[in-house]
Structures are given as C-alpha cells and as structure tokens.
PDB file of C-alpha atoms in Angstrom:
ATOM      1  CA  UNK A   1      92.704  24.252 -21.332  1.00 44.00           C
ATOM      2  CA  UNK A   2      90.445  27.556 -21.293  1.00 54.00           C
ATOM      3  CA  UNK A   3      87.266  25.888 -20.187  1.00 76.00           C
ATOM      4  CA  UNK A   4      86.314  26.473 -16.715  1.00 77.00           C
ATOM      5  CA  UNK A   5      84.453  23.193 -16.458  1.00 82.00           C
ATOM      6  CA  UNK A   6      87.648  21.597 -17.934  1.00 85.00           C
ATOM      7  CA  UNK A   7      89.733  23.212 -14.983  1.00 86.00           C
ATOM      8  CA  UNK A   8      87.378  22.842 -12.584  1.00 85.00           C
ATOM      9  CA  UNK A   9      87.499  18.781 -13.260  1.00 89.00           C
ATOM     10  CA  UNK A  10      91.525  19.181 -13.413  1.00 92.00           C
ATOM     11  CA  UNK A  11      91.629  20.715 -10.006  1.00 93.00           C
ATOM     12  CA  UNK A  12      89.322  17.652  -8.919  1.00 92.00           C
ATOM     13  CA  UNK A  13      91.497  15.087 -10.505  1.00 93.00           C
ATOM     14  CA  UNK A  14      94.422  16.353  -8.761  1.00 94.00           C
ATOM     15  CA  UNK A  15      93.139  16.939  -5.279  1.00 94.00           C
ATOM     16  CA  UNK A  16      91.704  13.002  -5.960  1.00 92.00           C
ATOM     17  CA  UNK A  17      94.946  12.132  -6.667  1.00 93.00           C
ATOM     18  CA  UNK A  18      97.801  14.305  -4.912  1.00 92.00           C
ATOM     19  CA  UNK A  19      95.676  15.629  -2.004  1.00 93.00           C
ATOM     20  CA  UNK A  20      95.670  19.070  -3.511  1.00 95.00           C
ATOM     21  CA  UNK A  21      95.927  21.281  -7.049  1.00 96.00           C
ATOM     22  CA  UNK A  22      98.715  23.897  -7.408  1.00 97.00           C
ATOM     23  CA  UNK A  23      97.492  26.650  -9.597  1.00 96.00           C
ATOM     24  CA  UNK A  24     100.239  28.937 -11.083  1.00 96.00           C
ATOM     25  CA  UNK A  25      99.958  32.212 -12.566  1.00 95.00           C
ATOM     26  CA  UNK A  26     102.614  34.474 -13.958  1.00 92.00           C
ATOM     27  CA  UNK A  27     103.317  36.481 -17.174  1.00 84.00           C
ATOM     28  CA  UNK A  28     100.853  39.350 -16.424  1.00 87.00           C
ATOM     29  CA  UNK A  29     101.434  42.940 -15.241  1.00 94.00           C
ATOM     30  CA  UNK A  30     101.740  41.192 -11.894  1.00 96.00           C
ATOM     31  CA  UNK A  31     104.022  39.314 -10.128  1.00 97.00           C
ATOM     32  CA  UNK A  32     104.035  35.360 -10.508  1.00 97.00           C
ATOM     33  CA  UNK A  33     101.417  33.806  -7.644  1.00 98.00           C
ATOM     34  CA  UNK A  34     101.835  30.032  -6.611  1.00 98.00           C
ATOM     35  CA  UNK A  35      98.524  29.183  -4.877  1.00 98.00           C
ATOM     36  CA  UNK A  36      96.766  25.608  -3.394  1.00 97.00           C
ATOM     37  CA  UNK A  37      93.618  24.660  -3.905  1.00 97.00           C
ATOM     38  CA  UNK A  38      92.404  21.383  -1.492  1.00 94.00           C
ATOM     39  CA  UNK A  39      94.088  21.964   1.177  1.00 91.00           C
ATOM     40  CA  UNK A  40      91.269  23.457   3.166  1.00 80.00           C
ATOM     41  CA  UNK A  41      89.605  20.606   5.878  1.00 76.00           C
ATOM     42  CA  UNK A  42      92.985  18.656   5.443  1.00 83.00           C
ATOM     43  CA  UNK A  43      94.809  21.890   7.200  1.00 86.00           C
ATOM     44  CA  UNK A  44      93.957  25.185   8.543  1.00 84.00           C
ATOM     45  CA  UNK A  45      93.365  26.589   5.166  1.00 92.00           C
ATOM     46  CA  UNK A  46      95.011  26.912   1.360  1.00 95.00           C
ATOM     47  CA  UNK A  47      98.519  28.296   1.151  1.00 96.00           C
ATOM     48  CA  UNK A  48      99.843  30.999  -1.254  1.00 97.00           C
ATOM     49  CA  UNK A  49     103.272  32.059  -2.252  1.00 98.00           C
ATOM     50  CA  UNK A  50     103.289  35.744  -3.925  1.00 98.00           C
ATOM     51  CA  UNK A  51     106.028  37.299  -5.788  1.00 97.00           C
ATOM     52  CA  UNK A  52     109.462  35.848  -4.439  1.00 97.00           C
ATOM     53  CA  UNK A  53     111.460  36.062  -8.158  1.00 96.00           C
ATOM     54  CA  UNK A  54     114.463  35.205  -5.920  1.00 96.00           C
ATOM     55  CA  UNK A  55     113.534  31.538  -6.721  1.00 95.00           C
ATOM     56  CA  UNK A  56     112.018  29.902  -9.949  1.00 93.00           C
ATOM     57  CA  UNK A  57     109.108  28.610 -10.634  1.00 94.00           C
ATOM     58  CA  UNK A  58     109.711  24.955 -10.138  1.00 93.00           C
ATOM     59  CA  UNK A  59     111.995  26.062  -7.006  1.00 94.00           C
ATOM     60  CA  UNK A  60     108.630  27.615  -5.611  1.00 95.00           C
ATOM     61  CA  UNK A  61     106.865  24.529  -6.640  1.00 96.00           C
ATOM     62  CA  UNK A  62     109.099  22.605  -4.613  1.00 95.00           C
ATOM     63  CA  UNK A  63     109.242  24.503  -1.588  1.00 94.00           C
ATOM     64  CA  UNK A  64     105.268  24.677  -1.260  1.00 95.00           C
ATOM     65  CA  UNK A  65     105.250  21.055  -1.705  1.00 94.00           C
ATOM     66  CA  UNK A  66     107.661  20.345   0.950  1.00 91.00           C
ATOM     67  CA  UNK A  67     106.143  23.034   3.392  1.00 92.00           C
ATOM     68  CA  UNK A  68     102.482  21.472   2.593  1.00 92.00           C
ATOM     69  CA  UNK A  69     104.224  18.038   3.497  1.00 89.00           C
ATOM     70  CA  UNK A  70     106.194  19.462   7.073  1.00 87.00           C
ATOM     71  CA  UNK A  71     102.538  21.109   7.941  1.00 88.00           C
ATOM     72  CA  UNK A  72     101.181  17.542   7.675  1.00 84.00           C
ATOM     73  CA  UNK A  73     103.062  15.719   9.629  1.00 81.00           C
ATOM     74  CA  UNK A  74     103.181  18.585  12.807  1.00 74.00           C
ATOM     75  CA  UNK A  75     100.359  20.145  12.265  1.00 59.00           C
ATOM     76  CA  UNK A  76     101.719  24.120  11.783  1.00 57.00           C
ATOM     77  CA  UNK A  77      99.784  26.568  12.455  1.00 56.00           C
ATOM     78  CA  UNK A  78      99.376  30.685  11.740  1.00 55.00           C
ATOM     79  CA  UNK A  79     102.925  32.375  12.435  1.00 59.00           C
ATOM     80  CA  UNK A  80     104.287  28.989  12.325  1.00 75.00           C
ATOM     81  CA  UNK A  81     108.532  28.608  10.981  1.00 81.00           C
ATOM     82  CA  UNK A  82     109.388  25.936   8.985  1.00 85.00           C
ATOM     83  CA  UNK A  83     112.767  24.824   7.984  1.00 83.00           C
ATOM     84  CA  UNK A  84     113.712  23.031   4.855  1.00 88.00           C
ATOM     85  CA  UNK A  85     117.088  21.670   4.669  1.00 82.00           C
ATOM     86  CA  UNK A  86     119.282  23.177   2.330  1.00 80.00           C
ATOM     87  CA  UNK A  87     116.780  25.763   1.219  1.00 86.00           C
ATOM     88  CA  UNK A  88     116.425  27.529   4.706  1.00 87.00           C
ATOM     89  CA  UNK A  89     113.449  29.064   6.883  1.00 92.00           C
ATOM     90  CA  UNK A  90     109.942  30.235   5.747  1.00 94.00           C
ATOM     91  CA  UNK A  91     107.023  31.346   7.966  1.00 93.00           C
ATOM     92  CA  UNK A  92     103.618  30.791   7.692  1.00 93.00           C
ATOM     93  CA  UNK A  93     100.934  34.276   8.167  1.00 93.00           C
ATOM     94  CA  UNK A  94      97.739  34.265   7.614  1.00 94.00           C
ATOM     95  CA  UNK A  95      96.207  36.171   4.899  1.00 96.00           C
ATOM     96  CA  UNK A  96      93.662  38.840   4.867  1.00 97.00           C
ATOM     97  CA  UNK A  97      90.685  38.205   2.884  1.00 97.00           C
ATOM     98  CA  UNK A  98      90.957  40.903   0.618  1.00 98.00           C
ATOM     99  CA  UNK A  99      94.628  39.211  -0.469  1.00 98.00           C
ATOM    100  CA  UNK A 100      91.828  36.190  -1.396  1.00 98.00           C
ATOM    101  CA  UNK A 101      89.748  38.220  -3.258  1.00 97.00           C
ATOM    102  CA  UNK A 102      92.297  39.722  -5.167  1.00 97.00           C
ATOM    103  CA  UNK A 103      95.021  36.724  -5.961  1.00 97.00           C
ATOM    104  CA  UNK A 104      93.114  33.730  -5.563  1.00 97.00           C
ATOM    105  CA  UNK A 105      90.346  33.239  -7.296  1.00 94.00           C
ATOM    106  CA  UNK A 106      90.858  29.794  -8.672  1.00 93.00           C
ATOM    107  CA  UNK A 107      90.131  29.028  -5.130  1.00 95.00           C
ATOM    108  CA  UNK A 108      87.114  30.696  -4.516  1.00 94.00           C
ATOM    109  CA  UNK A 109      85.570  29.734  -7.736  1.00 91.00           C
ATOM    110  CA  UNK A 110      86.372  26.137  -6.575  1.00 91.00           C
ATOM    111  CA  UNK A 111      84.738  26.597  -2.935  1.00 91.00           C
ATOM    112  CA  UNK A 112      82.255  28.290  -4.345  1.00 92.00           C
ATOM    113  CA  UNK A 113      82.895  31.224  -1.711  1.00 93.00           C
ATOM    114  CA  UNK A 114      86.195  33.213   0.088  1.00 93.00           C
ATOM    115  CA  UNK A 115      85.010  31.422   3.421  1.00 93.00           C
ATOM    116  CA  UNK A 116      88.252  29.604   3.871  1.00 94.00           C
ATOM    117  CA  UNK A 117      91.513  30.993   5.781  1.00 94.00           C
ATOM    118  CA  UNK A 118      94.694  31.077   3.377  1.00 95.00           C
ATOM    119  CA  UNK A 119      98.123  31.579   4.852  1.00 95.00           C
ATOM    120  CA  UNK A 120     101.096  33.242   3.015  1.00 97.00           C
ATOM    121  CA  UNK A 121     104.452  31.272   2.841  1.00 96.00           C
ATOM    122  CA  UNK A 122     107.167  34.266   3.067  1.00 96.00           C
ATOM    123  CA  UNK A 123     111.160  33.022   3.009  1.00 96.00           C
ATOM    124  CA  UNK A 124     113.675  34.657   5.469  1.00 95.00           C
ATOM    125  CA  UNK A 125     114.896  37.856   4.876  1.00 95.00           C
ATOM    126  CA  UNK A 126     118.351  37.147   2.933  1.00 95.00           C
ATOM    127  CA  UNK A 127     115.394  35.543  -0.139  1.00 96.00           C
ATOM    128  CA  UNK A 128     113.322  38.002   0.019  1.00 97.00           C
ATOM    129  CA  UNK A 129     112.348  40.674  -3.101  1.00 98.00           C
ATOM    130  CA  UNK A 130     110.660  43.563  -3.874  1.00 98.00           C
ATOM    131  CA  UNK A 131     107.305  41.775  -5.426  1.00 98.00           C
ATOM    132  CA  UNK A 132     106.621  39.929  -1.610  1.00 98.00           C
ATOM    133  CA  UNK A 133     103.832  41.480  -0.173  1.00 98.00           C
ATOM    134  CA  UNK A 134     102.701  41.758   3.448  1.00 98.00           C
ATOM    135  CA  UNK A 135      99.356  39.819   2.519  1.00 98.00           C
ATOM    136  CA  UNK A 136      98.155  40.289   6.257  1.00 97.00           C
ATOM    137  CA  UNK A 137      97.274  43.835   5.869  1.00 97.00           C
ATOM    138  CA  UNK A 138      94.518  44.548   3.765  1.00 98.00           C
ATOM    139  CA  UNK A 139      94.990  44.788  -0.359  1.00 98.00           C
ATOM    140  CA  UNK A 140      96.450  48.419  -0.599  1.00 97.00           C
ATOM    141  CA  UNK A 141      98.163  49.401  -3.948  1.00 95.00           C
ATOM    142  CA  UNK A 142      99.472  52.370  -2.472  1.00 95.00           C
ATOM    143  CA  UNK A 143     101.494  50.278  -0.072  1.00 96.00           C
ATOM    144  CA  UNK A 144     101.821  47.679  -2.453  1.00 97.00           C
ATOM    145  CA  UNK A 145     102.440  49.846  -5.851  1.00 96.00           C
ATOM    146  CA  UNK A 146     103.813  46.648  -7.230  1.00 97.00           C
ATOM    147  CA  UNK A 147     100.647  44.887  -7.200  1.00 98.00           C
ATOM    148  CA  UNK A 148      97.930  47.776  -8.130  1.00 96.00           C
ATOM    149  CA  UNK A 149      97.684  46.287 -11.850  1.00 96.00           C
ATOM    150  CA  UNK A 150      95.262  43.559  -9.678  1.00 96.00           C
ATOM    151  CA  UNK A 151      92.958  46.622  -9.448  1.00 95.00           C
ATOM    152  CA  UNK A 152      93.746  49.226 -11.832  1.00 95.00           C
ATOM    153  CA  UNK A 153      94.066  49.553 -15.522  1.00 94.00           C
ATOM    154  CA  UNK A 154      97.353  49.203 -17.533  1.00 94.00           C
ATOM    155  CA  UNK A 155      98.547  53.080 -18.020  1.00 90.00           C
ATOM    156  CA  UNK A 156     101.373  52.588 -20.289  1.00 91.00           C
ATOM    157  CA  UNK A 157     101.745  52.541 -24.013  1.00 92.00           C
ATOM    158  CA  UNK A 158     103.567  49.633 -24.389  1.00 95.00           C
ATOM    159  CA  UNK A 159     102.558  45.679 -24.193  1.00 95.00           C
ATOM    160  CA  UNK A 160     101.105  45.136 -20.575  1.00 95.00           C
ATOM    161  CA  UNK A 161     103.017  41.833 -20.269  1.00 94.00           C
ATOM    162  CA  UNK A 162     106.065  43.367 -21.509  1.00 97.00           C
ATOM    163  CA  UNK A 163     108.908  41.946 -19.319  1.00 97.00           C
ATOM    164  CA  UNK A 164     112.544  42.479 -18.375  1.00 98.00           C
ATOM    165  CA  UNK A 165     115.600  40.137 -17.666  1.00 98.00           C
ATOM    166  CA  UNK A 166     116.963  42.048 -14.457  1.00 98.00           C
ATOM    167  CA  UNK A 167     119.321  40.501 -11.840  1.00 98.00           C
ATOM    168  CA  UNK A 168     119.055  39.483  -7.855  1.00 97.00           C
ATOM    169  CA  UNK A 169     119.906  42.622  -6.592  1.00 97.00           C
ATOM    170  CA  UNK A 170     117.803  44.855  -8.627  1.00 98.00           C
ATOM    171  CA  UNK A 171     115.239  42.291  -7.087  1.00 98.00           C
ATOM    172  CA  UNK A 172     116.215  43.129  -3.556  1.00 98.00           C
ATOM    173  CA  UNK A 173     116.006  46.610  -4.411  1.00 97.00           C
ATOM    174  CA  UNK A 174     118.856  47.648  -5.464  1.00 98.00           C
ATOM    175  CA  UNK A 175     119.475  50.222  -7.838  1.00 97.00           C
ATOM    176  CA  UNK A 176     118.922  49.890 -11.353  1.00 98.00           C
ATOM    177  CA  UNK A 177     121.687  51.432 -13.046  1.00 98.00           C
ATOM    178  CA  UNK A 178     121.936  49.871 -17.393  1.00 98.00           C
ATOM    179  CA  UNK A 179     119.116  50.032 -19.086  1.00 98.00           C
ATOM    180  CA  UNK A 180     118.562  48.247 -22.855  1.00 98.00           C
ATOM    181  CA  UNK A 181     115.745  47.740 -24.818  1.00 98.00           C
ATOM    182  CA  UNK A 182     115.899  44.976 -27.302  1.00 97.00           C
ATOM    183  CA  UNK A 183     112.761  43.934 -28.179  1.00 97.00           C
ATOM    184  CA  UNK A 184     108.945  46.125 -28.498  1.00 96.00           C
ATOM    185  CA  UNK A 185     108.055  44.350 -25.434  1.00 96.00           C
ATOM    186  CA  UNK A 186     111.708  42.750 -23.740  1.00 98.00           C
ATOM    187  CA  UNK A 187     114.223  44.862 -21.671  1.00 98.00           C
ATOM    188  CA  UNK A 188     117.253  43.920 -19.887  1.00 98.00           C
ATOM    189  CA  UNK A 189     117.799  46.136 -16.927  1.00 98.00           C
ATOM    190  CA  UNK A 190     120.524  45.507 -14.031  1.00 98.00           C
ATOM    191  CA  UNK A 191     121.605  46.847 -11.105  1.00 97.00           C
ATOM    192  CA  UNK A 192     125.736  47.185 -11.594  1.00 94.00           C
ATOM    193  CA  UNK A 193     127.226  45.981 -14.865  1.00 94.00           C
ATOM    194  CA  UNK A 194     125.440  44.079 -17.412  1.00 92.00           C
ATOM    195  CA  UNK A 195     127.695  41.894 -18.501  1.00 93.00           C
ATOM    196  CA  UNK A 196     129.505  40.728 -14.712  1.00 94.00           C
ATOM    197  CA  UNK A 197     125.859  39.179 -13.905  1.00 95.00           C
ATOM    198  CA  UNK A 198     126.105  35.682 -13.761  1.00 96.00           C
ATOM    199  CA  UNK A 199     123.369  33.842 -15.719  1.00 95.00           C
ATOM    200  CA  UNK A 200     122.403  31.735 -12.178  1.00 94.00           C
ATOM    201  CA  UNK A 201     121.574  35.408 -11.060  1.00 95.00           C
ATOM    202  CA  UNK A 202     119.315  36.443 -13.828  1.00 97.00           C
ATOM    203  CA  UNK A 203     115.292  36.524 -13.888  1.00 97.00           C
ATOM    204  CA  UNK A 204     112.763  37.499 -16.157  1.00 97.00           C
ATOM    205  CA  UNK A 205     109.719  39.821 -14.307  1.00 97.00           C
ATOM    206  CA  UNK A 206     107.000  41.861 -15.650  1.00 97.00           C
ATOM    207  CA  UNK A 207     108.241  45.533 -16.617  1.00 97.00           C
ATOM    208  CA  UNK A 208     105.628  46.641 -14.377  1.00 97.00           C
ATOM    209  CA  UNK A 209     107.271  45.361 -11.217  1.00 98.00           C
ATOM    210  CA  UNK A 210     110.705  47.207 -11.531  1.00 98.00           C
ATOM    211  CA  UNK A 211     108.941  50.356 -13.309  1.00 97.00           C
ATOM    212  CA  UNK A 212     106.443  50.891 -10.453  1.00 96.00           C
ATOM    213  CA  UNK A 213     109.186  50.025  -7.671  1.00 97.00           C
ATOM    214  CA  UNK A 214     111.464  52.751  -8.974  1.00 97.00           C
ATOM    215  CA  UNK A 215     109.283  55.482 -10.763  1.00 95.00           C
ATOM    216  CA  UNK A 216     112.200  57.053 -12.268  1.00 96.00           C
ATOM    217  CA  UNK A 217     112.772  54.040 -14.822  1.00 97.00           C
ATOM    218  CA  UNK A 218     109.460  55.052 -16.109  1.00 95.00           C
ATOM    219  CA  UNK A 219     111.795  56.806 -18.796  1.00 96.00           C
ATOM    220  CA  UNK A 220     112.331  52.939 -20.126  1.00 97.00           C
ATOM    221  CA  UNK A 221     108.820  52.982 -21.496  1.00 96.00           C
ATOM    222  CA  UNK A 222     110.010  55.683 -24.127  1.00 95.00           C
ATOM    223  CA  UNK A 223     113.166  54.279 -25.380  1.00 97.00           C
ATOM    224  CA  UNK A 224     113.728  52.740 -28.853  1.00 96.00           C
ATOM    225  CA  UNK A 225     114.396  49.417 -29.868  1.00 97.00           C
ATOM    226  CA  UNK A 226     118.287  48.773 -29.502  1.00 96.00           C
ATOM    227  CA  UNK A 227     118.586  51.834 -27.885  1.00 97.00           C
ATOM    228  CA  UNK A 228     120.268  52.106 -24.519  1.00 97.00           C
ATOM    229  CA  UNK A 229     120.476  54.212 -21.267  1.00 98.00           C
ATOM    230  CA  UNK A 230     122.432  54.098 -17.699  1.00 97.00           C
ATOM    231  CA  UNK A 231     123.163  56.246 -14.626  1.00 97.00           C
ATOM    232  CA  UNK A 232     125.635  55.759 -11.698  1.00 94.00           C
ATOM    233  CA  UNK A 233     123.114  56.281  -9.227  1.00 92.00           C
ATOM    234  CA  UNK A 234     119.234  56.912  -8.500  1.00 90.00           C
ATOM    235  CA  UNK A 235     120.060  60.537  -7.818  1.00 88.00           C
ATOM    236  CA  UNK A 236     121.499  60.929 -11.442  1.00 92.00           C
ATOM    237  CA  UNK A 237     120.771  61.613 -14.832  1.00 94.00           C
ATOM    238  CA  UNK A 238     120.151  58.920 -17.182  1.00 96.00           C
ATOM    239  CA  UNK A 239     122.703  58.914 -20.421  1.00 96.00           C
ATOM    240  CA  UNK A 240     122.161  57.511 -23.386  1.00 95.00           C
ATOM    241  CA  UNK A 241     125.130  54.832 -24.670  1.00 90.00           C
ATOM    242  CA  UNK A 242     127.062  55.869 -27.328  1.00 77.00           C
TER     243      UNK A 242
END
C-alpha cells in the first residue's frame, strides 16, 4: 500500500477503530522504529520505541500496546516507570523535536505539523542495545553514529539494506569476534562462537548498525562470498578461516 492517501485513510481507520495506528519501519540502513500515531489529545503526546533488537518485532508491538494501555488508566507522565509483568520496567522521556523530525514522519505528515510532544519508551538496562538512542538530546550522528544513515548518504559499496544475523551480546556491545559472509548482501557475525549461540539468542539487524558501532568490522564490507574471518579480541588482527 504505497499511496499516501491510501495510508493516510489506514491510519484513520485504525485510530477509528483501536484508538491509535502503530506504524513500523525496519529493513533500512537504520535501526527498526515502532512509532504511534493518535495518541496525541488522548495522552500527553505519541510514543516511539527506537532500536531495542533485544526484543522482536511483535514483542515491541506488545509492549507499546500494553504501556499505551497502563498510561491510560494512570495517566503517566514524562520520566514516568512502568512495569509490565513478566517483561519488566520501561520509562517514559520525552523526545526532542529533532528525534520527530528525523524518525517520525508518518506522524507529522498525519498532524499536518511536528507540534505534538512524543515520548521515548526505553527498557531497563539488562534489555538494552547498542541501536537505543538517548532521543532527549538533540539528533546528533556523531553521538549517535548508529543512526547518521537518517541524515547522510550510504558510503559503502555494498547493498544499503544489507543485514547480518548477530547474537544478544554483540547487541549489548560486546565484541564481535567470527565473521562470515554468505550471501552479496547477508552476514552472520557473533560475538564468541558461532555455533554455541542459541537460535532464541539470534537477530537479524542492518549491517550498518554493527559496522558503524565497531569501525574495525568495516573490513566485512570487502570479504567474498563464503569467505570467512575472526579475531580473539578487538585489539587483534583479523584471520581469515582456513
């Protein structure tokens, strides 16, 4: 459904029917964004969950659902914490306006303006990864590197929505240490041994989001298809598998 007027009328329909629209976007040189549009005049403002590959998509569908729900019934406000049972404690900041500008514009093409507060939903800090940004501060890509492909142009000669199947802890910034190329645009990269990671503790992210965390797997970019790399450390040289 490329038409705008088409989307437009499905964001209508389902703030008519369900109170708001979630609009998803992922599969890009940037990390996934979960966003609301609707919510503004039914609470302070729209809500927007950025990054946070620690959970999938329909987990972060799910949480923003039940955190839109909590909000409803007390009436949260900015720097509010909200637990969900079984899933655990995420707080509520609001957003600077150049995070709006930036990440969602399916909002402000629906209100017609960025005059409307949004508030990042952020999980505690044993969920959180590398692609969470602190959307209070002002859009910065050198503080964000991760998220500069929302301003700059692609700079690599390879696919820009190339991805990579990587693991939890090369998520929470650990290092990246096996390094395989299998496809012109697919990778698998992992921090510790390929094989040991559990399936449960696997994700798929855009190349761009591991490459511009750690600079020095830049050298991934370069490798053939099949071909094969890995290092004990950050500090040390990359080798090639035999």
């Amino acid at each position: 459904m490329s038409d705008k007027k088409d989307i437009l009328n499905l964001i209508k329909s389902n703030i008519d029917n369900f109170g708001y629209h979630l609009y998803l976007i992922s599969g890009s040189t940037s990390p996934r964004v979960l966003y609301t549009i609707g919510l503004k005049g039914k609470l302070s403002g729209e809500f927007v969950f950025a990054g946070g590959t620690y959970y999938s998509n329909d987990d972060v569908v799910e949480v923003v659902k039940l955190i839109i729900e909590k909000c409803i019934e007390g009436n949260h406000q900015n720097n509010a914490n909200i637990y969900l049972k079984g899933v655990g404690n995420f707080s509520l900041k609001k957003v600077d306006k150049s995070w709006i500008d930036t990440l969602m514009l399916g909002a402000t093409d629906f209100h017609g303006n960025n005059d409307f507060d949004a508030y990042q939903i952020t999980p505690e800090e044993a969920f959180m990864t590398i692609d969470i940004p602190d959307m209070s501060k002002p859009f910065s890509a050198e503080v964000e590197p991760i998220w500069r492909y929302e301003k700059e142009e692609w700079n690599h000669k390879i696919a820009p929505d190339s991805c990579a199947v990587t693991n939890i802890d090369a998520l929470q910034g650990a290092c990246i240490t096996e390094v395989v190329r299998w496809e012109d645009d697919q990778w698998e990269m992992f921090a510790g041994s390929g094989p040991d990671v559990p399936k449960e503790n696997m994700r798929v992210v855009p190349l761009s989001t591991l490459i511009t965390f750690d600079p020095s797997l830049e050298v991934v970019t370069q490798l053939e298809v099949e071909a094969g790399i890995w290092r004990h450390s950050k500090n040390d040289k990359w080798e090639i598998w035999d």
